[in-house]
Amino acid sequence: MLWLKQHKAMASIAVSVFICVSILTYIFLDLFRSENTKEFKSEKTPSSQEVNVQVEISENPFGDKGVDLSEKDIQNYIHGMSHQKVKADEKWIHYFITEERIQFLIDVVKNGDYKHKELYLDILSRWKNGDFSQADQDHNEIWRLQGGTVGKATGVLTKEEEEAYLEKYKKVLK
């Protein structure tokens, strides 16, 4: 006890060092366990493609919701993007078409349980391949599912009409 009183500062430092080393050891071991668990889980995954899909759909390129999308979300995204390609008297939703958005929706739909999954994948697959020749029909299919009464597509825009649409709605395009 006398030694402890005489060397109080050194004892405090020793206890502090012991606590710091213990905490760092715990953190290191926890990280090591987490890394090994991740490796173990990824080895158990049926295919590496599924792991890649999880990474690909980790961020929503539409910028407003996570990756757990409802049927209504999927329909709104497709509907809003179709407006860039179709003639219609009324257009309320405007999403700029990008390859990233199309691929994101394909990945989400493929991995989700959606009532109209095949329709969405049919539309998005054609769009991914640059085929917008029936974008008016695609629009109207989604529009019908949403109970549309106003704004039915009546054709596909020409390149010049699409450019005019993009210019007109550039401030509201998401």
CSV table of N, CA and C in Angstrom, one decimal:
chain,number,residue,atom,x,y,z
A,1,MET,N,0.8,-1.2,0.0
A,1,MET,CA,0.0,0.0,0.0
A,1,MET,C,0.9,1.3,0.0
A,2,LEU,N,2.0,1.2,0.7
A,2,LEU,CA,2.9,2.3,0.8
A,2,LEU,C,3.5,2.6,-0.6
A,3,TRP,N,3.8,1.5,-1.3
A,3,TRP,CA,4.3,1.7,-2.7
A,3,TRP,C,3.3,2.4,-3.6
A,4,LEU,N,2.1,2.0,-3.5
A,4,LEU,CA,1.0,2.6,-4.3
A,4,LEU,C,0.9,4.1,-4.0
A,5,LYS,N,1.0,4.5,-2.7
A,5,LYS,CA,0.9,5.9,-2.3
A,5,LYS,C,2.1,6.7,-2.9
A,6,GLN,N,3.2,6.1,-2.9
A,6,GLN,CA,4.4,6.8,-3.4
A,6,GLN,C,4.5,6.8,-4.9
A,7,HIS,N,3.9,5.9,-5.5
A,7,HIS,CA,3.9,5.9,-7.0
A,7,HIS,C,2.5,6.0,-7.6
A,8,LYS,N,1.7,6.9,-7.1
A,8,LYS,CA,0.3,7.1,-7.5
A,8,LYS,C,0.3,7.5,-9.0
A,9,ALA,N,1.1,8.4,-9.4
A,9,ALA,CA,1.1,8.8,-10.8
A,9,ALA,C,1.4,7.7,-11.8
A,10,MET,N,2.4,6.9,-11.4
A,10,MET,CA,2.8,5.8,-12.3
A,10,MET,C,1.7,4.7,-12.3
A,11,ALA,N,1.1,4.5,-11.2
A,11,ALA,CA,0.0,3.5,-11.2
A,11,ALA,C,-1.2,4.0,-12.0
A,12,SER,N,-1.5,5.3,-12.0
A,12,SER,CA,-2.6,5.8,-12.8
A,12,SER,C,-2.3,5.7,-14.3
A,13,ILE,N,-1.1,5.9,-14.6
A,13,ILE,CA,-0.7,5.8,-16.0
A,13,ILE,C,-0.8,4.3,-16.5
A,14,ALA,N,-0.3,3.4,-15.6
A,14,ALA,CA,-0.4,2.0,-15.9
A,14,ALA,C,-1.8,1.5,-16.1
A,15,VAL,N,-2.7,1.9,-15.2
A,15,VAL,CA,-4.1,1.5,-15.4
A,15,VAL,C,-4.7,2.1,-16.6
A,16,SER,N,-4.4,3.4,-17.0
A,16,SER,CA,-4.9,4.0,-18.2
A,16,SER,C,-4.4,3.3,-19.4
A,17,VAL,N,-3.1,2.9,-19.4
A,17,VAL,CA,-2.5,2.2,-20.6
A,17,VAL,C,-3.2,0.9,-20.7
A,18,PHE,N,-3.4,0.2,-19.6
A,18,PHE,CA,-4.1,-1.1,-19.6
A,18,PHE,C,-5.5,-1.0,-20.2
A,19,ILE,N,-6.3,0.0,-19.8
A,19,ILE,CA,-7.6,0.2,-20.3
A,19,ILE,C,-7.6,0.5,-21.8
A,20,CYS,N,-6.7,1.4,-22.2
A,20,CYS,CA,-6.6,1.7,-23.6
A,20,CYS,C,-6.3,0.5,-24.5
A,21,VAL,N,-5.3,-0.3,-24.0
A,21,VAL,CA,-4.9,-1.5,-24.7
A,21,VAL,C,-6.1,-2.5,-24.8
A,22,SER,N,-6.8,-2.6,-23.7
A,22,SER,CA,-8.0,-3.5,-23.7
A,22,SER,C,-9.0,-3.0,-24.7
A,23,ILE,N,-9.3,-1.8,-24.7
A,23,ILE,CA,-10.3,-1.2,-25.6
A,23,ILE,C,-9.9,-1.4,-27.1
A,24,LEU,N,-8.6,-1.1,-27.4
A,24,LEU,CA,-8.1,-1.3,-28.8
A,24,LEU,C,-8.1,-2.8,-29.2
A,25,THR,N,-7.8,-3.6,-28.3
A,25,THR,CA,-7.8,-5.1,-28.5
A,25,THR,C,-9.2,-5.5,-28.8
A,26,TYR,N,-10.2,-5.1,-28.1
A,26,TYR,CA,-11.6,-5.4,-28.3
A,26,TYR,C,-12.0,-4.9,-29.7
A,27,ILE,N,-11.7,-3.7,-30.0
A,27,ILE,CA,-12.1,-3.1,-31.3
A,27,ILE,C,-11.5,-3.9,-32.4
A,28,PHE,N,-10.2,-4.2,-32.3
A,28,PHE,CA,-9.5,-4.9,-33.4
A,28,PHE,C,-10.1,-6.3,-33.5
A,29,LEU,N,-10.4,-7.0,-32.4
A,29,LEU,CA,-10.9,-8.4,-32.5
A,29,LEU,C,-12.4,-8.3,-33.1
A,30,ASP,N,-13.1,-7.3,-32.7
A,30,ASP,CA,-14.5,-7.1,-33.3
A,30,ASP,C,-14.4,-6.9,-34.8
A,31,LEU,N,-13.5,-6.1,-35.2
A,31,LEU,CA,-13.4,-5.8,-36.7
A,31,LEU,C,-12.9,-7.1,-37.4
A,32,PHE,N,-12.0,-7.8,-36.8
A,32,PHE,CA,-11.5,-9.0,-37.4
A,32,PHE,C,-12.6,-10.1,-37.5
A,33,ARG,N,-13.4,-10.2,-36.5
A,33,ARG,CA,-14.6,-11.1,-36.5
A,33,ARG,C,-15.6,-10.7,-37.6
A,34,SER,N,-15.8,-9.4,-37.7
A,34,SER,CA,-16.8,-8.9,-38.7
A,34,SER,C,-16.3,-9.2,-40.1
A,35,GLU,N,-15.0,-9.0,-40.4
A,35,GLU,CA,-14.4,-9.2,-41.7
A,35,GLU,C,-14.5,-10.7,-42.0
A,36,ASN,N,-14.2,-11.6,-41.0
A,36,ASN,CA,-14.3,-13.0,-41.3
A,36,ASN,C,-15.7,-13.4,-41.5
A,37,THR,N,-16.6,-12.9,-40.8
A,37,THR,CA,-18.1,-13.2,-40.9
A,37,THR,C,-18.5,-12.8,-42.3
A,38,LYS,N,-18.1,-11.6,-42.8
A,38,LYS,CA,-18.5,-11.2,-44.1
A,38,LYS,C,-18.0,-12.1,-45.2
A,39,GLU,N,-16.7,-12.5,-45.0
A,39,GLU,CA,-16.1,-13.4,-46.0
A,39,GLU,C,-16.8,-14.7,-46.0
A,40,PHE,N,-17.2,-15.2,-44.7
A,40,PHE,CA,-17.8,-16.5,-44.6
A,40,PHE,C,-19.2,-16.4,-45.3
A,41,LYS,N,-20.0,-15.3,-45.0
A,41,LYS,CA,-21.3,-15.2,-45.6
A,41,LYS,C,-21.2,-15.1,-47.1
A,42,SER,N,-20.2,-14.3,-47.7
A,42,SER,CA,-20.2,-14.2,-49.1
A,42,SER,C,-19.8,-15.6,-49.8
A,43,GLU,N,-19.0,-16.4,-49.0
A,43,GLU,CA,-18.7,-17.7,-49.6
A,43,GLU,C,-19.9,-18.6,-49.6
A,44,LYS,N,-20.9,-18.4,-48.7
A,44,LYS,CA,-22.1,-19.2,-48.7
A,44,LYS,C,-23.1,-18.7,-49.7
A,45,THR,N,-23.0,-17.5,-50.2
A,45,THR,CA,-23.9,-16.9,-51.2
A,45,THR,C,-23.9,-17.8,-52.4
A,46,PRO,N,-25.2,-18.1,-52.9
A,46,PRO,CA,-25.3,-19.0,-54.1
A,46,PRO,C,-24.5,-18.5,-55.3
A,47,SER,N,-24.4,-17.2,-55.6
A,47,SER,CA,-23.6,-16.8,-56.8
A,47,SER,C,-23.1,-15.4,-56.5
A,48,SER,N,-21.9,-15.2,-57.1
A,48,SER,CA,-21.3,-13.8,-57.0
A,48,SER,C,-22.2,-12.8,-57.6
A,49,GLN,N,-23.0,-13.1,-58.6
A,49,GLN,CA,-23.9,-12.2,-59.3
A,49,GLN,C,-24.8,-11.5,-58.3
A,50,GLU,N,-25.4,-12.3,-57.3
A,50,GLU,CA,-26.3,-11.8,-56.3
A,50,GLU,C,-25.6,-10.8,-55.4
A,51,VAL,N,-24.3,-11.1,-55.1
A,51,VAL,CA,-23.5,-10.1,-54.3
A,51,VAL,C,-23.4,-8.8,-55.0
A,52,ASN,N,-23.1,-8.9,-56.3
A,52,ASN,CA,-22.9,-7.7,-57.2
A,52,ASN,C,-24.2,-6.9,-57.3
A,53,VAL,N,-25.4,-7.6,-57.4
A,53,VAL,CA,-26.6,-6.9,-57.4
A,53,VAL,C,-26.9,-6.1,-56.2
A,54,GLN,N,-26.6,-6.7,-55.0
A,54,GLN,CA,-26.8,-6.0,-53.8
A,54,GLN,C,-25.9,-4.7,-53.8
A,55,VAL,N,-24.8,-4.7,-54.3
A,55,VAL,CA,-23.9,-3.5,-54.4
A,55,VAL,C,-24.5,-2.5,-55.4
A,56,GLU,N,-25.0,-3.0,-56.5
A,56,GLU,CA,-25.5,-2.2,-57.5
A,56,GLU,C,-26.8,-1.4,-57.1
A,57,ILE,N,-27.6,-2.1,-56.3
A,57,ILE,CA,-28.8,-1.4,-55.9
A,57,ILE,C,-28.8,-0.8,-54.5
A,58,SER,N,-27.6,-0.5,-54.0
A,58,SER,CA,-27.4,0.0,-52.7
A,58,SER,C,-27.8,1.5,-52.7
A,59,GLU,N,-27.8,2.2,-53.8
A,59,GLU,CA,-28.2,3.6,-53.8
A,59,GLU,C,-29.2,3.9,-54.9
A,60,ASN,N,-30.2,4.6,-54.6
A,60,ASN,CA,-31.3,4.9,-55.6
A,60,ASN,C,-30.9,6.1,-56.4
A,61,PRO,N,-30.7,6.0,-57.7
A,61,PRO,CA,-30.3,7.1,-58.6
A,61,PRO,C,-31.4,8.1,-58.9
A,62,PHE,N,-32.6,7.8,-58.4
A,62,PHE,CA,-33.6,8.8,-58.5
A,62,PHE,C,-33.5,9.9,-57.4
A,63,GLY,N,-32.7,9.5,-56.3
A,63,GLY,CA,-32.4,10.4,-55.3
A,63,GLY,C,-33.5,10.7,-54.3
A,64,ASP,N,-34.6,10.0,-54.2
A,64,ASP,CA,-35.6,10.4,-53.3
A,64,ASP,C,-36.0,9.3,-52.3
A,65,LYS,N,-35.7,8.1,-52.6
A,65,LYS,CA,-36.1,7.0,-51.7
A,65,LYS,C,-35.0,5.9,-51.6
A,66,GLY,N,-35.1,5.0,-50.7
A,66,GLY,CA,-34.2,3.9,-50.6
A,66,GLY,C,-34.3,2.9,-51.7
A,67,VAL,N,-33.9,1.7,-51.5
A,67,VAL,CA,-33.9,0.7,-52.6
A,67,VAL,C,-35.1,-0.2,-52.4
A,68,ASP,N,-35.8,-0.1,-51.3
A,68,ASP,CA,-37.0,-0.9,-51.1
A,68,ASP,C,-38.2,-0.2,-51.7
A,69,LEU,N,-38.5,-0.5,-52.9
A,69,LEU,CA,-39.5,0.3,-53.7
A,69,LEU,C,-40.8,-0.5,-53.7
A,70,SER,N,-41.9,0.2,-53.6
A,70,SER,CA,-43.2,-0.3,-53.7
A,70,SER,C,-43.6,-0.5,-55.2
A,71,GLU,N,-44.7,-1.2,-55.4
A,71,GLU,CA,-45.2,-1.3,-56.8
A,71,GLU,C,-45.4,0.1,-57.4
A,72,LYS,N,-46.0,0.9,-56.6
A,72,LYS,CA,-46.3,2.3,-57.0
A,72,LYS,C,-45.1,3.1,-57.3
A,73,ASP,N,-44.0,2.9,-56.6
A,73,ASP,CA,-42.7,3.6,-56.9
A,73,ASP,C,-42.2,3.2,-58.2
A,74,ILE,N,-42.2,1.9,-58.5
A,74,ILE,CA,-41.7,1.3,-59.8
A,74,ILE,C,-42.5,1.9,-60.9
A,75,GLN,N,-43.9,1.9,-60.8
A,75,GLN,CA,-44.7,2.5,-61.8
A,75,GLN,C,-44.5,4.0,-62.0
A,76,ASN,N,-44.3,4.7,-60.9
A,76,ASN,CA,-44.1,6.2,-61.1
A,76,ASN,C,-42.8,6.5,-61.8
A,77,TYR,N,-41.7,5.7,-61.5
A,77,TYR,CA,-40.4,5.9,-62.1
A,77,TYR,C,-40.5,5.6,-63.6
A,78,ILE,N,-41.1,4.5,-64.0
A,78,ILE,CA,-41.2,4.1,-65.4
A,78,ILE,C,-42.1,5.1,-66.1
A,79,HIS,N,-43.2,5.5,-65.5
A,79,HIS,CA,-44.2,6.4,-66.1
A,79,HIS,C,-43.5,7.8,-66.3
A,80,GLY,N,-42.8,8.3,-65.3
A,80,GLY,CA,-42.1,9.5,-65.3
A,80,GLY,C,-41.0,9.6,-66.4
A,81,MET,N,-40.3,8.5,-66.5
A,81,MET,CA,-39.2,8.4,-67.5
A,81,MET,C,-39.8,8.3,-68.9
A,82,SER,N,-41.0,7.7,-69.1
A,82,SER,CA,-41.6,7.5,-70.4
A,82,SER,C,-42.0,8.9,-71.0
A,83,HIS,N,-42.3,9.8,-70.1
A,83,HIS,CA,-42.7,11.1,-70.6
A,83,HIS,C,-41.6,11.8,-71.5
A,84,GLN,N,-40.4,11.4,-71.3
A,84,GLN,CA,-39.3,12.0,-72.2
A,84,GLN,C,-39.5,11.5,-73.6
A,85,LYS,N,-40.2,10.4,-73.8
A,85,LYS,CA,-40.2,9.8,-75.1
A,85,LYS,C,-41.6,9.8,-75.8
A,86,VAL,N,-42.7,10.2,-75.1
A,86,VAL,CA,-44.0,10.1,-75.7
A,86,VAL,C,-44.7,11.4,-75.8
A,87,LYS,N,-45.7,11.4,-76.8
A,87,LYS,CA,-46.6,12.5,-77.0
A,87,LYS,C,-47.8,12.3,-76.1
A,88,ALA,N,-48.2,13.2,-75.3
A,88,ALA,CA,-49.3,13.2,-74.4
A,88,ALA,C,-49.7,14.6,-74.1
A,89,ASP,N,-51.0,14.8,-73.9
A,89,ASP,CA,-51.5,16.2,-73.6
A,89,ASP,C,-51.1,16.6,-72.2
A,90,GLU,N,-51.1,15.7,-71.3
A,90,GLU,CA,-50.8,16.0,-69.9
A,90,GLU,C,-49.6,15.1,-69.4
A,91,LYS,N,-48.7,15.7,-68.7
A,91,LYS,CA,-47.5,15.0,-68.1
A,91,LYS,C,-47.2,15.6,-66.8
A,92,TRP,N,-47.4,14.8,-65.7
A,92,TRP,CA,-47.2,15.4,-64.4
A,92,TRP,C,-45.9,15.0,-63.7
A,93,ILE,N,-45.4,13.8,-64.1
A,93,ILE,CA,-44.2,13.2,-63.5
A,93,ILE,C,-43.1,13.3,-64.5
A,94,HIS,N,-41.9,13.8,-64.1
A,94,HIS,CA,-40.8,14.0,-65.0
A,94,HIS,C,-39.5,13.4,-64.4
A,95,TYR,N,-39.1,12.3,-65.0
A,95,TYR,CA,-37.8,11.7,-64.6
A,95,TYR,C,-36.9,11.6,-65.9
A,96,PHE,N,-35.7,12.1,-65.8
A,96,PHE,CA,-34.8,12.0,-66.9
A,96,PHE,C,-34.3,10.5,-67.1
A,97,ILE,N,-34.3,10.0,-68.3
A,97,ILE,CA,-33.9,8.6,-68.5
A,97,ILE,C,-32.4,8.5,-68.5
A,98,THR,N,-31.9,7.6,-67.7
A,98,THR,CA,-30.4,7.3,-67.8
A,98,THR,C,-30.2,5.8,-67.7
A,99,GLU,N,-29.1,5.4,-68.2
A,99,GLU,CA,-28.8,3.9,-68.2
A,99,GLU,C,-28.7,3.5,-66.7
A,100,GLU,N,-28.2,4.3,-65.9
A,100,GLU,CA,-28.1,3.9,-64.5
A,100,GLU,C,-29.5,3.7,-63.8
A,101,ARG,N,-30.4,4.6,-64.1
A,101,ARG,CA,-31.8,4.4,-63.6
A,101,ARG,C,-32.4,3.2,-64.2
A,102,ILE,N,-32.3,2.9,-65.4
A,102,ILE,CA,-32.9,1.8,-66.0
A,102,ILE,C,-32.3,0.5,-65.4
A,103,GLN,N,-31.0,0.4,-65.3
A,103,GLN,CA,-30.4,-0.7,-64.7
A,103,GLN,C,-30.8,-0.9,-63.2
A,104,PHE,N,-30.9,0.2,-62.5
A,104,PHE,CA,-31.3,0.2,-61.1
A,104,PHE,C,-32.7,-0.5,-61.0
A,105,LEU,N,-33.6,0.0,-61.8
A,105,LEU,CA,-35.0,-0.5,-61.8
A,105,LEU,C,-35.0,-2.0,-62.2
A,106,ILE,N,-34.2,-2.4,-63.2
A,106,ILE,CA,-34.1,-3.8,-63.5
A,106,ILE,C,-33.7,-4.6,-62.3
A,107,ASP,N,-32.6,-4.2,-61.7
A,107,ASP,CA,-32.1,-5.0,-60.5
A,107,ASP,C,-33.1,-5.0,-59.4
A,108,VAL,N,-33.8,-3.9,-59.1
A,108,VAL,CA,-34.8,-3.9,-58.0
A,108,VAL,C,-35.9,-4.8,-58.4
A,109,VAL,N,-36.4,-4.7,-59.6
A,109,VAL,CA,-37.6,-5.5,-60.0
A,109,VAL,C,-37.2,-7.0,-60.0
A,110,LYS,N,-36.1,-7.4,-60.6
A,110,LYS,CA,-35.6,-8.8,-60.6
A,110,LYS,C,-35.6,-9.4,-59.2
A,111,ASN,N,-35.2,-8.6,-58.2
A,111,ASN,CA,-35.0,-9.1,-56.9
A,111,ASN,C,-36.2,-8.8,-56.0
A,112,GLY,N,-37.2,-8.3,-56.5
A,112,GLY,CA,-38.4,-8.0,-55.7
A,112,GLY,C,-39.6,-8.9,-56.1
A,113,ASP,N,-40.7,-8.7,-55.3
A,113,ASP,CA,-41.9,-9.5,-55.5
A,113,ASP,C,-43.0,-8.5,-56.0
A,114,TYR,N,-43.1,-8.3,-57.3
A,114,TYR,CA,-44.0,-7.3,-57.8
A,114,TYR,C,-45.1,-8.0,-58.7
A,115,LYS,N,-46.3,-7.6,-58.5
A,115,LYS,CA,-47.4,-8.1,-59.3
A,115,LYS,C,-47.2,-8.1,-60.8
A,116,HIS,N,-46.7,-7.0,-61.3
A,116,HIS,CA,-46.5,-6.8,-62.7
A,116,HIS,C,-45.0,-6.9,-63.1
A,117,LYS,N,-44.3,-7.7,-62.4
A,117,LYS,CA,-42.8,-7.9,-62.6
A,117,LYS,C,-42.5,-8.1,-64.1
A,118,GLU,N,-43.1,-9.0,-64.8
A,118,GLU,CA,-42.8,-9.3,-66.2
A,118,GLU,C,-43.0,-8.1,-67.1
A,119,LEU,N,-44.0,-7.3,-66.9
A,119,LEU,CA,-44.3,-6.1,-67.7
A,119,LEU,C,-43.2,-5.1,-67.5
A,120,TYR,N,-42.8,-4.9,-66.2
A,120,TYR,CA,-41.7,-3.9,-65.9
A,120,TYR,C,-40.4,-4.3,-66.6
A,121,LEU,N,-40.1,-5.6,-66.4
A,121,LEU,CA,-38.8,-6.1,-67.0
A,121,LEU,C,-38.8,-6.1,-68.5
A,122,ASP,N,-40.0,-6.3,-69.1
A,122,ASP,CA,-40.1,-6.2,-70.6
A,122,ASP,C,-39.8,-4.8,-71.1
A,123,ILE,N,-40.5,-3.8,-70.4
A,123,ILE,CA,-40.3,-2.4,-70.8
A,123,ILE,C,-38.8,-2.0,-70.5
A,124,LEU,N,-38.3,-2.3,-69.3
A,124,LEU,CA,-37.0,-1.8,-69.0
A,124,LEU,C,-35.9,-2.5,-69.8
A,125,SER,N,-36.1,-3.8,-70.2
A,125,SER,CA,-35.1,-4.5,-71.0
A,125,SER,C,-35.0,-3.9,-72.4
A,126,ARG,N,-36.2,-3.5,-73.0
A,126,ARG,CA,-36.1,-2.9,-74.3
A,126,ARG,C,-35.4,-1.5,-74.2
A,127,TRP,N,-35.8,-0.8,-73.1
A,127,TRP,CA,-35.2,0.6,-72.9
A,127,TRP,C,-33.7,0.5,-72.7
A,128,LYS,N,-33.3,-0.6,-72.0
A,128,LYS,CA,-31.8,-0.7,-71.7
A,128,LYS,C,-31.1,-0.9,-73.1
A,129,ASN,N,-31.8,-1.6,-74.0
A,129,ASN,CA,-31.2,-1.8,-75.3
A,129,ASN,C,-31.4,-0.6,-76.3
A,130,GLY,N,-31.9,0.5,-75.8
A,130,GLY,CA,-32.1,1.7,-76.6
A,130,GLY,C,-33.3,1.6,-77.4
A,131,ASP,N,-34.2,0.7,-77.2
A,131,ASP,CA,-35.4,0.6,-78.0
A,131,ASP,C,-36.6,1.3,-77.3
A,132,PHE,N,-36.9,2.5,-77.8
A,132,PHE,CA,-38.1,3.2,-77.3
A,132,PHE,C,-39.2,3.3,-78.3
A,133,SER,N,-39.1,2.4,-79.3
A,133,SER,CA,-40.1,2.5,-80.4
A,133,SER,C,-41.5,2.3,-80.0
A,134,GLN,N,-41.7,1.7,-78.8
A,134,GLN,CA,-43.1,1.5,-78.3
A,134,GLN,C,-43.3,2.1,-77.0
A,135,ALA,N,-42.5,3.2,-76.7
A,135,ALA,CA,-42.6,3.9,-75.4
A,135,ALA,C,-44.0,4.4,-75.1
A,136,ASP,N,-44.8,4.7,-76.2
A,136,ASP,CA,-46.1,5.2,-76.0
A,136,ASP,C,-47.0,4.0,-75.4
A,137,GLN,N,-46.8,2.8,-76.0
A,137,GLN,CA,-47.5,1.7,-75.5
A,137,GLN,C,-47.1,1.3,-74.0
A,138,ASP,N,-45.8,1.5,-73.8
A,138,ASP,CA,-45.2,1.2,-72.4
A,138,ASP,C,-45.9,2.2,-71.5
A,139,HIS,N,-45.9,3.5,-71.8
A,139,HIS,CA,-46.5,4.5,-71.0
A,139,HIS,C,-47.9,4.2,-70.7
A,140,ASN,N,-48.7,3.8,-71.7
A,140,ASN,CA,-50.1,3.5,-71.5
A,140,ASN,C,-50.4,2.3,-70.7
A,141,GLU,N,-49.5,1.3,-70.8
A,141,GLU,CA,-49.6,0.1,-69.9
A,141,GLU,C,-49.5,0.5,-68.4
A,142,ILE,N,-48.5,1.3,-68.1
A,142,ILE,CA,-48.3,1.7,-66.7
A,142,ILE,C,-49.4,2.7,-66.3
A,143,TRP,N,-49.7,3.6,-67.2
A,143,TRP,CA,-50.8,4.6,-67.0
A,143,TRP,C,-52.1,3.9,-66.7
A,144,ARG,N,-52.4,2.8,-67.4
A,144,ARG,CA,-53.7,2.0,-67.1
A,144,ARG,C,-53.6,1.4,-65.7
A,145,LEU,N,-52.4,0.8,-65.4
A,145,LEU,CA,-52.3,0.2,-64.0
A,145,LEU,C,-52.5,1.2,-62.9
A,146,GLN,N,-52.1,2.5,-63.2
A,146,GLN,CA,-52.3,3.6,-62.2
A,146,GLN,C,-53.7,4.2,-62.3
A,147,GLY,N,-54.6,3.7,-63.1
A,147,GLY,CA,-55.9,4.2,-63.2
A,147,GLY,C,-56.0,5.5,-64.0
A,148,GLY,N,-55.1,5.7,-64.9
A,148,GLY,CA,-55.1,6.9,-65.7
A,148,GLY,C,-56.3,7.2,-66.5
A,149,THR,N,-56.7,8.5,-66.5
A,149,THR,CA,-57.9,9.0,-67.2
A,149,THR,C,-57.5,10.1,-68.1
A,150,VAL,N,-56.5,10.8,-67.8
A,150,VAL,CA,-56.0,12.0,-68.6
A,150,VAL,C,-54.6,11.8,-68.9
A,151,GLY,N,-54.1,12.1,-70.1
A,151,GLY,CA,-52.7,12.1,-70.4
A,151,GLY,C,-52.3,10.8,-71.1
A,152,LYS,N,-53.2,10.2,-71.8
A,152,LYS,CA,-52.8,9.0,-72.5
A,152,LYS,C,-51.8,9.3,-73.6
A,153,ALA,N,-50.8,8.5,-73.8
A,153,ALA,CA,-49.8,8.7,-74.9
A,153,ALA,C,-50.4,8.4,-76.2
A,154,THR,N,-50.1,9.3,-77.2
A,154,THR,CA,-50.7,9.2,-78.5
A,154,THR,C,-49.6,8.9,-79.6
A,155,GLY,N,-48.4,8.7,-79.2
A,155,GLY,CA,-47.3,8.5,-80.1
A,155,GLY,C,-45.9,8.7,-79.4
A,156,VAL,N,-44.9,8.4,-80.2
A,156,VAL,CA,-43.5,8.6,-79.8
A,156,VAL,C,-43.0,9.9,-80.3
A,157,LEU,N,-42.3,10.6,-79.5
A,157,LEU,CA,-41.7,11.9,-79.9
A,157,LEU,C,-40.6,11.7,-80.9
A,158,THR,N,-40.4,12.6,-81.8
A,158,THR,CA,-39.3,12.6,-82.7
A,158,THR,C,-38.1,13.1,-81.8
A,159,LYS,N,-36.9,13.0,-82.4
A,159,LYS,CA,-35.7,13.5,-81.7
A,159,LYS,C,-35.8,15.0,-81.4
A,160,GLU,N,-36.3,15.8,-82.3
A,160,GLU,CA,-36.5,17.2,-82.1
A,160,GLU,C,-37.5,17.5,-81.0
A,161,GLU,N,-38.6,16.7,-81.0
A,161,GLU,CA,-39.6,16.9,-80.0
A,161,GLU,C,-39.1,16.5,-78.6
A,162,GLU,N,-38.3,15.5,-78.6
A,162,GLU,CA,-37.7,15.1,-77.3
A,162,GLU,C,-36.8,16.1,-76.8
A,163,GLU,N,-36.0,16.7,-77.7
A,163,GLU,CA,-35.1,17.8,-77.3
A,163,GLU,C,-35.9,19.0,-76.7
A,164,ALA,N,-37.0,19.3,-77.4
A,164,ALA,CA,-37.8,20.4,-76.9
A,164,ALA,C,-38.4,20.1,-75.6
A,165,TYR,N,-38.9,18.8,-75.4
A,165,TYR,CA,-39.4,18.4,-74.1
A,165,TYR,C,-38.3,18.6,-73.0
A,166,LEU,N,-37.1,18.1,-73.3
A,166,LEU,CA,-36.0,18.2,-72.3
A,166,LEU,C,-35.7,19.7,-71.9
A,167,GLU,N,-35.7,20.6,-73.0
A,167,GLU,CA,-35.5,22.0,-72.7
A,167,GLU,C,-36.6,22.6,-71.9
A,168,LYS,N,-37.9,22.2,-72.2
A,168,LYS,CA,-39.0,22.8,-71.6
A,168,LYS,C,-39.1,22.4,-70.1
A,169,TYR,N,-38.7,21.1,-69.8
A,169,TYR,CA,-38.9,20.6,-68.4
A,169,TYR,C,-37.6,20.5,-67.7
A,170,LYS,N,-36.5,21.1,-68.2
A,170,LYS,CA,-35.2,21.0,-67.6
A,170,LYS,C,-35.2,21.4,-66.1
A,171,LYS,N,-36.0,22.3,-65.7
A,171,LYS,CA,-36.0,22.8,-64.3
A,171,LYS,C,-36.8,21.8,-63.4
A,172,VAL,N,-37.7,21.0,-63.9
A,172,VAL,CA,-38.4,20.0,-63.1
A,172,VAL,C,-38.0,18.6,-63.3
A,173,LEU,N,-37.2,18.3,-64.3
A,173,LEU,CA,-36.7,17.0,-64.5
A,173,LEU,C,-35.8,16.5,-63.3
A,174,LYS,N,-36.1,15.4,-62.8
A,174,LYS,CA,-35.4,14.9,-61.7
A,174,LYS,C,-34.3,13.9,-62.2
